[in-house]
């Protein structure tokens, strides 16, 4: 128990803190922003459900793509049973979303956009920074808070996963 007061507990706390610091350096965020989960599915669930439920009083609209990992798609489908409206953007023959269609899909009820960094089946790498810029601009234009999540599980170790460079609010690894 890293929250205990005994010796082994304090060693566990130090190991967690050191790990959080190392990960935050790679991600370009503060150590307090790093949350460890059991894996990518739990991370996606926590990010998507957490934001959607926390911001439900401000809006009930989520945008994602039709080719997300099942961890994202199943979470969104579950949220639909709870009254959320989810837009599943189609992709072209290369697995890319249409940025103009994304922008047009964002409305005053949108609170979350979730687009994976790299697709685990076809290898498409989404232009996350460009998507982030569109989400942020529409957020300002509409005067609403819209957060941007990316599932970067397949991109870690291969692509830039610095949150500042990508412009994401939440990232699952």
JSON list of C-alpha atoms in Angstrom, two decimals:
[
{"chain": "A", "resi": 1, "resn": "UNK", "atom": "CA", "xyz": [0.00, 0.00, 0.00]},
{"chain": "A", "resi": 2, "resn": "UNK", "atom": "CA", "xyz": [1.86, 3.12, -1.18]},
{"chain": "A", "resi": 3, "resn": "UNK", "atom": "CA", "xyz": [-0.29, 5.24, 1.13]},
{"chain": "A", "resi": 4, "resn": "UNK", "atom": "CA", "xyz": [0.72, 3.42, 4.30]},
{"chain": "A", "resi": 5, "resn": "UNK", "atom": "CA", "xyz": [3.14, 4.75, 6.89]},
{"chain": "A", "resi": 6, "resn": "UNK", "atom": "CA", "xyz": [5.40, 1.69, 7.26]},
{"chain": "A", "resi": 7, "resn": "UNK", "atom": "CA", "xyz": [8.77, 1.26, 5.50]},
{"chain": "A", "resi": 8, "resn": "UNK", "atom": "CA", "xyz": [7.77, -0.96, 2.58]},
{"chain": "A", "resi": 9, "resn": "UNK", "atom": "CA", "xyz": [4.82, 1.31, 1.93]},
{"chain": "A", "resi": 10, "resn": "UNK", "atom": "CA", "xyz": [7.09, 4.34, 1.71]},
{"chain": "A", "resi": 11, "resn": "UNK", "atom": "CA", "xyz": [9.36, 2.46, -0.72]},
{"chain": "A", "resi": 12, "resn": "UNK", "atom": "CA", "xyz": [6.34, 1.66, -2.89]},
{"chain": "A", "resi": 13, "resn": "UNK", "atom": "CA", "xyz": [5.32, 5.34, -2.81]},
{"chain": "A", "resi": 14, "resn": "UNK", "atom": "CA", "xyz": [8.83, 6.40, -3.85]},
{"chain": "A", "resi": 15, "resn": "UNK", "atom": "CA", "xyz": [8.83, 3.90, -6.74]},
{"chain": "A", "resi": 16, "resn": "UNK", "atom": "CA", "xyz": [5.44, 5.18, -7.94]},
{"chain": "A", "resi": 17, "resn": "UNK", "atom": "CA", "xyz": [6.55, 8.79, -7.67]},
{"chain": "A", "resi": 18, "resn": "UNK", "atom": "CA", "xyz": [9.77, 8.06, -9.57]},
{"chain": "A", "resi": 19, "resn": "UNK", "atom": "CA", "xyz": [7.82, 6.22, -12.27]},
{"chain": "A", "resi": 20, "resn": "UNK", "atom": "CA", "xyz": [5.31, 9.05, -12.54]},
{"chain": "A", "resi": 21, "resn": "UNK", "atom": "CA", "xyz": [8.17, 11.53, -12.92]},
{"chain": "A", "resi": 22, "resn": "UNK", "atom": "CA", "xyz": [9.84, 9.44, -15.66]},
{"chain": "A", "resi": 23, "resn": "UNK", "atom": "CA", "xyz": [6.60, 9.02, -17.60]},
{"chain": "A", "resi": 24, "resn": "UNK", "atom": "CA", "xyz": [5.73, 12.71, -17.29]},
{"chain": "A", "resi": 25, "resn": "UNK", "atom": "CA", "xyz": [9.10, 13.64, -18.80]},
{"chain": "A", "resi": 26, "resn": "UNK", "atom": "CA", "xyz": [8.34, 11.54, -21.90]},
{"chain": "A", "resi": 27, "resn": "UNK", "atom": "CA", "xyz": [4.78, 12.85, -22.16]},
{"chain": "A", "resi": 28, "resn": "UNK", "atom": "CA", "xyz": [5.64, 16.50, -21.57]},
{"chain": "A", "resi": 29, "resn": "UNK", "atom": "CA", "xyz": [3.21, 16.89, -18.69]},
{"chain": "A", "resi": 30, "resn": "UNK", "atom": "CA", "xyz": [3.43, 17.26, -14.94]},
{"chain": "A", "resi": 31, "resn": "UNK", "atom": "CA", "xyz": [3.84, 14.16, -12.80]},
{"chain": "A", "resi": 32, "resn": "UNK", "atom": "CA", "xyz": [0.51, 14.84, -11.06]},
{"chain": "A", "resi": 33, "resn": "UNK", "atom": "CA", "xyz": [-1.26, 14.41, -14.41]},
{"chain": "A", "resi": 34, "resn": "UNK", "atom": "CA", "xyz": [-0.07, 10.81, -14.81]},
{"chain": "A", "resi": 35, "resn": "UNK", "atom": "CA", "xyz": [-2.54, 8.17, -13.63]},
{"chain": "A", "resi": 36, "resn": "UNK", "atom": "CA", "xyz": [-1.55, 4.51, -13.73]},
{"chain": "A", "resi": 37, "resn": "UNK", "atom": "CA", "xyz": [-4.23, 1.98, -14.70]},
{"chain": "A", "resi": 38, "resn": "UNK", "atom": "CA", "xyz": [-4.19, -1.73, -15.42]},
{"chain": "A", "resi": 39, "resn": "UNK", "atom": "CA", "xyz": [-3.96, -1.11, -19.17]},
{"chain": "A", "resi": 40, "resn": "UNK", "atom": "CA", "xyz": [-5.25, 0.66, -22.27]},
{"chain": "A", "resi": 41, "resn": "UNK", "atom": "CA", "xyz": [-8.87, -0.46, -21.96]},
{"chain": "A", "resi": 42, "resn": "UNK", "atom": "CA", "xyz": [-9.17, 0.82, -18.41]},
{"chain": "A", "resi": 43, "resn": "UNK", "atom": "CA", "xyz": [-7.42, 4.04, -19.42]},
{"chain": "A", "resi": 44, "resn": "UNK", "atom": "CA", "xyz": [-9.83, 4.61, -22.33]},
{"chain": "A", "resi": 45, "resn": "UNK", "atom": "CA", "xyz": [-12.82, 3.85, -20.09]},
{"chain": "A", "resi": 46, "resn": "UNK", "atom": "CA", "xyz": [-11.66, 6.19, -17.35]},
{"chain": "A", "resi": 47, "resn": "UNK", "atom": "CA", "xyz": [-10.95, 9.05, -19.75]},
{"chain": "A", "resi": 48, "resn": "UNK", "atom": "CA", "xyz": [-14.14, 8.78, -21.82]},
{"chain": "A", "resi": 49, "resn": "UNK", "atom": "CA", "xyz": [-16.61, 7.95, -19.06]},
{"chain": "A", "resi": 50, "resn": "UNK", "atom": "CA", "xyz": [-14.95, 10.27, -16.58]},
{"chain": "A", "resi": 51, "resn": "UNK", "atom": "CA", "xyz": [-15.12, 13.33, -18.83]},
{"chain": "A", "resi": 52, "resn": "UNK", "atom": "CA", "xyz": [-18.54, 12.54, -20.29]},
{"chain": "A", "resi": 53, "resn": "UNK", "atom": "CA", "xyz": [-20.21, 11.97, -16.94]},
{"chain": "A", "resi": 54, "resn": "UNK", "atom": "CA", "xyz": [-18.42, 14.87, -15.23]},
{"chain": "A", "resi": 55, "resn": "UNK", "atom": "CA", "xyz": [-19.43, 17.30, -17.98]},
{"chain": "A", "resi": 56, "resn": "UNK", "atom": "CA", "xyz": [-22.94, 15.94, -18.67]},
{"chain": "A", "resi": 57, "resn": "UNK", "atom": "CA", "xyz": [-24.60, 19.02, -17.23]},
{"chain": "A", "resi": 58, "resn": "UNK", "atom": "CA", "xyz": [-22.84, 21.04, -19.96]},
{"chain": "A", "resi": 59, "resn": "UNK", "atom": "CA", "xyz": [-23.48, 18.65, -22.85]},
{"chain": "A", "resi": 60, "resn": "UNK", "atom": "CA", "xyz": [-24.14, 15.08, -23.83]},
{"chain": "A", "resi": 61, "resn": "UNK", "atom": "CA", "xyz": [-22.46, 14.82, -27.22]},
{"chain": "A", "resi": 62, "resn": "UNK", "atom": "CA", "xyz": [-19.32, 12.76, -27.91]},
{"chain": "A", "resi": 63, "resn": "UNK", "atom": "CA", "xyz": [-17.51, 12.44, -31.22]},
{"chain": "A", "resi": 64, "resn": "UNK", "atom": "CA", "xyz": [-15.28, 9.52, -32.18]},
{"chain": "A", "resi": 65, "resn": "UNK", "atom": "CA", "xyz": [-14.49, 7.51, -35.32]},
{"chain": "A", "resi": 66, "resn": "UNK", "atom": "CA", "xyz": [-15.91, 4.30, -36.69]},
{"chain": "A", "resi": 67, "resn": "UNK", "atom": "CA", "xyz": [-12.48, 2.62, -36.55]},
{"chain": "A", "resi": 68, "resn": "UNK", "atom": "CA", "xyz": [-11.58, 3.14, -32.91]},
{"chain": "A", "resi": 69, "resn": "UNK", "atom": "CA", "xyz": [-10.41, 0.26, -30.75]},
{"chain": "A", "resi": 70, "resn": "UNK", "atom": "CA", "xyz": [-13.27, -1.66, -29.13]},
{"chain": "A", "resi": 71, "resn": "UNK", "atom": "CA", "xyz": [-12.29, -0.19, -25.77]},
{"chain": "A", "resi": 72, "resn": "UNK", "atom": "CA", "xyz": [-13.46, 3.19, -27.09]},
{"chain": "A", "resi": 73, "resn": "UNK", "atom": "CA", "xyz": [-16.37, 1.96, -29.22]},
{"chain": "A", "resi": 74, "resn": "UNK", "atom": "CA", "xyz": [-17.87, -0.20, -26.46]},
{"chain": "A", "resi": 75, "resn": "UNK", "atom": "CA", "xyz": [-17.51, 2.62, -23.94]},
{"chain": "A", "resi": 76, "resn": "UNK", "atom": "CA", "xyz": [-19.30, 5.02, -26.29]},
{"chain": "A", "resi": 77, "resn": "UNK", "atom": "CA", "xyz": [-22.08, 2.49, -26.91]},
{"chain": "A", "resi": 78, "resn": "UNK", "atom": "CA", "xyz": [-22.53, 2.09, -23.17]},
{"chain": "A", "resi": 79, "resn": "UNK", "atom": "CA", "xyz": [-22.73, 5.86, -22.77]},
{"chain": "A", "resi": 80, "resn": "UNK", "atom": "CA", "xyz": [-25.45, 5.93, -25.44]},
{"chain": "A", "resi": 81, "resn": "UNK", "atom": "CA", "xyz": [-27.56, 3.70, -23.17]},
{"chain": "A", "resi": 82, "resn": "UNK", "atom": "CA", "xyz": [-27.10, 6.37, -20.50]},
{"chain": "A", "resi": 83, "resn": "UNK", "atom": "CA", "xyz": [-28.53, 9.12, -22.71]},
{"chain": "A", "resi": 84, "resn": "UNK", "atom": "CA", "xyz": [-25.41, 10.36, -24.47]},
{"chain": "A", "resi": 85, "resn": "UNK", "atom": "CA", "xyz": [-25.44, 11.17, -28.19]},
{"chain": "A", "resi": 86, "resn": "UNK", "atom": "CA", "xyz": [-22.40, 9.79, -30.03]},
{"chain": "A", "resi": 87, "resn": "UNK", "atom": "CA", "xyz": [-21.29, 10.72, -33.53]},
{"chain": "A", "resi": 88, "resn": "UNK", "atom": "CA", "xyz": [-19.18, 8.01, -35.19]},
{"chain": "A", "resi": 89, "resn": "UNK", "atom": "CA", "xyz": [-17.24, 9.70, -37.97]},
{"chain": "A", "resi": 90, "resn": "UNK", "atom": "CA", "xyz": [-16.61, 7.59, -41.08]},
{"chain": "A", "resi": 91, "resn": "UNK", "atom": "CA", "xyz": [-13.15, 7.28, -42.58]},
{"chain": "A", "resi": 92, "resn": "UNK", "atom": "CA", "xyz": [-11.92, 7.29, -46.16]},
{"chain": "A", "resi": 93, "resn": "UNK", "atom": "CA", "xyz": [-10.14, 4.44, -47.97]},
{"chain": "A", "resi": 94, "resn": "UNK", "atom": "CA", "xyz": [-6.94, 5.33, -46.10]},
{"chain": "A", "resi": 95, "resn": "UNK", "atom": "CA", "xyz": [-8.61, 5.24, -42.69]},
{"chain": "A", "resi": 96, "resn": "UNK", "atom": "CA", "xyz": [-8.56, 9.03, -42.29]},
{"chain": "A", "resi": 97, "resn": "UNK", "atom": "CA", "xyz": [-11.38, 11.20, -41.02]},
{"chain": "A", "resi": 98, "resn": "UNK", "atom": "CA", "xyz": [-12.49, 14.28, -42.91]},
{"chain": "A", "resi": 99, "resn": "UNK", "atom": "CA", "xyz": [-11.41, 17.28, -40.82]},
{"chain": "A", "resi": 100, "resn": "UNK", "atom": "CA", "xyz": [-14.22, 19.47, -42.22]},
{"chain": "A", "resi": 101, "resn": "UNK", "atom": "CA", "xyz": [-16.77, 16.80, -41.28]},
{"chain": "A", "resi": 102, "resn": "UNK", "atom": "CA", "xyz": [-15.31, 16.70, -37.76]},
{"chain": "A", "resi": 103, "resn": "UNK", "atom": "CA", "xyz": [-15.59, 20.46, -37.44]},
{"chain": "A", "resi": 104, "resn": "UNK", "atom": "CA", "xyz": [-19.18, 20.43, -38.70]},
{"chain": "A", "resi": 105, "resn": "UNK", "atom": "CA", "xyz": [-20.08, 17.65, -36.23]},
{"chain": "A", "resi": 106, "resn": "UNK", "atom": "CA", "xyz": [-19.00, 19.66, -33.19]},
{"chain": "A", "resi": 107, "resn": "UNK", "atom": "CA", "xyz": [-21.90, 21.51, -31.61]},
{"chain": "A", "resi": 108, "resn": "UNK", "atom": "CA", "xyz": [-22.78, 23.36, -28.40]},
{"chain": "A", "resi": 109, "resn": "UNK", "atom": "CA", "xyz": [-23.58, 20.02, -26.69]},
{"chain": "A", "resi": 110, "resn": "UNK", "atom": "CA", "xyz": [-20.20, 18.43, -27.54]},
{"chain": "A", "resi": 111, "resn": "UNK", "atom": "CA", "xyz": [-17.99, 17.83, -24.50]},
{"chain": "A", "resi": 112, "resn": "UNK", "atom": "CA", "xyz": [-15.55, 15.22, -25.80]},
{"chain": "A", "resi": 113, "resn": "UNK", "atom": "CA", "xyz": [-13.81, 14.21, -29.01]},
{"chain": "A", "resi": 114, "resn": "UNK", "atom": "CA", "xyz": [-11.87, 10.92, -28.99]},
{"chain": "A", "resi": 115, "resn": "UNK", "atom": "CA", "xyz": [-9.68, 9.92, -31.94]},
{"chain": "A", "resi": 116, "resn": "UNK", "atom": "CA", "xyz": [-6.94, 7.29, -31.79]},
{"chain": "A", "resi": 117, "resn": "UNK", "atom": "CA", "xyz": [-3.39, 8.25, -32.68]},
{"chain": "A", "resi": 118, "resn": "UNK", "atom": "CA", "xyz": [-2.55, 5.08, -34.63]},
{"chain": "A", "resi": 119, "resn": "UNK", "atom": "CA", "xyz": [-5.01, 2.43, -35.72]},
{"chain": "A", "resi": 120, "resn": "UNK", "atom": "CA", "xyz": [-4.10, -1.03, -34.46]},
{"chain": "A", "resi": 121, "resn": "UNK", "atom": "CA", "xyz": [-5.44, -2.87, -37.52]},
{"chain": "A", "resi": 122, "resn": "UNK", "atom": "CA", "xyz": [-4.71, -0.76, -40.60]},
{"chain": "A", "resi": 123, "resn": "UNK", "atom": "CA", "xyz": [-1.85, 1.39, -39.34]},
{"chain": "A", "resi": 124, "resn": "UNK", "atom": "CA", "xyz": [-3.39, 4.78, -40.08]},
{"chain": "A", "resi": 125, "resn": "UNK", "atom": "CA", "xyz": [-1.77, 7.60, -38.13]},
{"chain": "A", "resi": 126, "resn": "UNK", "atom": "CA", "xyz": [-4.29, 10.37, -37.52]},
{"chain": "A", "resi": 127, "resn": "UNK", "atom": "CA", "xyz": [-3.21, 14.04, -37.69]},
{"chain": "A", "resi": 128, "resn": "UNK", "atom": "CA", "xyz": [-3.83, 14.53, -33.98]},
{"chain": "A", "resi": 129, "resn": "UNK", "atom": "CA", "xyz": [-2.39, 18.06, -33.77]},
{"chain": "A", "resi": 130, "resn": "UNK", "atom": "CA", "xyz": [-4.60, 19.22, -36.66]},
{"chain": "A", "resi": 131, "resn": "UNK", "atom": "CA", "xyz": [-7.63, 17.56, -35.07]},
{"chain": "A", "resi": 132, "resn": "UNK", "atom": "CA", "xyz": [-6.78, 19.19, -31.75]},
{"chain": "A", "resi": 133, "resn": "UNK", "atom": "CA", "xyz": [-6.56, 22.61, -33.38]},
{"chain": "A", "resi": 134, "resn": "UNK", "atom": "CA", "xyz": [-10.04, 22.13, -34.90]},
{"chain": "A", "resi": 135, "resn": "UNK", "atom": "CA", "xyz": [-11.50, 20.97, -31.57]},
{"chain": "A", "resi": 136, "resn": "UNK", "atom": "CA", "xyz": [-9.97, 23.91, -29.69]},
{"chain": "A", "resi": 137, "resn": "UNK", "atom": "CA", "xyz": [-11.12, 26.43, -32.31]},
{"chain": "A", "resi": 138, "resn": "UNK", "atom": "CA", "xyz": [-14.69, 25.11, -32.31]},
{"chain": "A", "resi": 139, "resn": "UNK", "atom": "CA", "xyz": [-14.65, 25.09, -28.50]},
{"chain": "A", "resi": 140, "resn": "UNK", "atom": "CA", "xyz": [-13.77, 28.80, -28.48]},
{"chain": "A", "resi": 141, "resn": "UNK", "atom": "CA", "xyz": [-16.19, 29.65, -31.31]},
{"chain": "A", "resi": 142, "resn": "UNK", "atom": "CA", "xyz": [-19.08, 27.93, -29.49]},
{"chain": "A", "resi": 143, "resn": "UNK", "atom": "CA", "xyz": [-18.05, 29.14, -26.03]},
{"chain": "A", "resi": 144, "resn": "UNK", "atom": "CA", "xyz": [-18.14, 25.62, -24.61]},
{"chain": "A", "resi": 145, "resn": "UNK", "atom": "CA", "xyz": [-15.58, 23.34, -22.98]},
{"chain": "A", "resi": 146, "resn": "UNK", "atom": "CA", "xyz": [-14.65, 20.47, -25.29]},
{"chain": "A", "resi": 147, "resn": "UNK", "atom": "CA", "xyz": [-11.90, 18.07, -24.27]},
{"chain": "A", "resi": 148, "resn": "UNK", "atom": "CA", "xyz": [-9.85, 16.01, -26.69]},
{"chain": "A", "resi": 149, "resn": "UNK", "atom": "CA", "xyz": [-8.79, 12.42, -25.92]},
{"chain": "A", "resi": 150, "resn": "UNK", "atom": "CA", "xyz": [-6.52, 10.17, -27.93]},
{"chain": "A", "resi": 151, "resn": "UNK", "atom": "CA", "xyz": [-5.92, 6.46, -27.53]},
{"chain": "A", "resi": 152, "resn": "UNK", "atom": "CA", "xyz": [-2.17, 6.36, -28.17]},
{"chain": "A", "resi": 153, "resn": "UNK", "atom": "CA", "xyz": [-1.60, 2.74, -27.11]},
{"chain": "A", "resi": 154, "resn": "UNK", "atom": "CA", "xyz": [-0.46, 1.63, -30.57]},
{"chain": "A", "resi": 155, "resn": "UNK", "atom": "CA", "xyz": [1.70, 4.72, -31.13]},
{"chain": "A", "resi": 156, "resn": "UNK", "atom": "CA", "xyz": [3.79, 4.58, -27.97]},
{"chain": "A", "resi": 157, "resn": "UNK", "atom": "CA", "xyz": [7.38, 3.74, -28.80]},
{"chain": "A", "resi": 158, "resn": "UNK", "atom": "CA", "xyz": [6.93, 4.70, -32.45]},
{"chain": "A", "resi": 159, "resn": "UNK", "atom": "CA", "xyz": [5.35, 8.16, -32.59]},
{"chain": "A", "resi": 160, "resn": "UNK", "atom": "CA", "xyz": [5.57, 11.43, -30.72]},
{"chain": "A", "resi": 161, "resn": "UNK", "atom": "CA", "xyz": [3.42, 11.09, -27.59]},
{"chain": "A", "resi": 162, "resn": "UNK", "atom": "CA", "xyz": [4.21, 14.48, -26.07]},
{"chain": "A", "resi": 163, "resn": "UNK", "atom": "CA", "xyz": [0.83, 15.86, -24.99]},
{"chain": "A", "resi": 164, "resn": "UNK", "atom": "CA", "xyz": [1.83, 19.46, -25.72]},
{"chain": "A", "resi": 165, "resn": "UNK", "atom": "CA", "xyz": [2.97, 18.62, -29.25]},
{"chain": "A", "resi": 166, "resn": "UNK", "atom": "CA", "xyz": [-0.22, 16.66, -29.89]},
{"chain": "A", "resi": 167, "resn": "UNK", "atom": "CA", "xyz": [-2.49, 19.21, -28.19]},
{"chain": "A", "resi": 168, "resn": "UNK", "atom": "CA", "xyz": [-4.50, 16.60, -26.29]},
{"chain": "A", "resi": 169, "resn": "UNK", "atom": "CA", "xyz": [-6.22, 16.94, -22.94]},
{"chain": "A", "resi": 170, "resn": "UNK", "atom": "CA", "xyz": [-6.27, 13.20, -22.21]},
{"chain": "A", "resi": 171, "resn": "UNK", "atom": "CA", "xyz": [-4.16, 10.36, -23.57]},
{"chain": "A", "resi": 172, "resn": "UNK", "atom": "CA", "xyz": [-4.48, 6.65, -22.99]},
{"chain": "A", "resi": 173, "resn": "UNK", "atom": "CA", "xyz": [-1.35, 4.51, -23.10]}
]
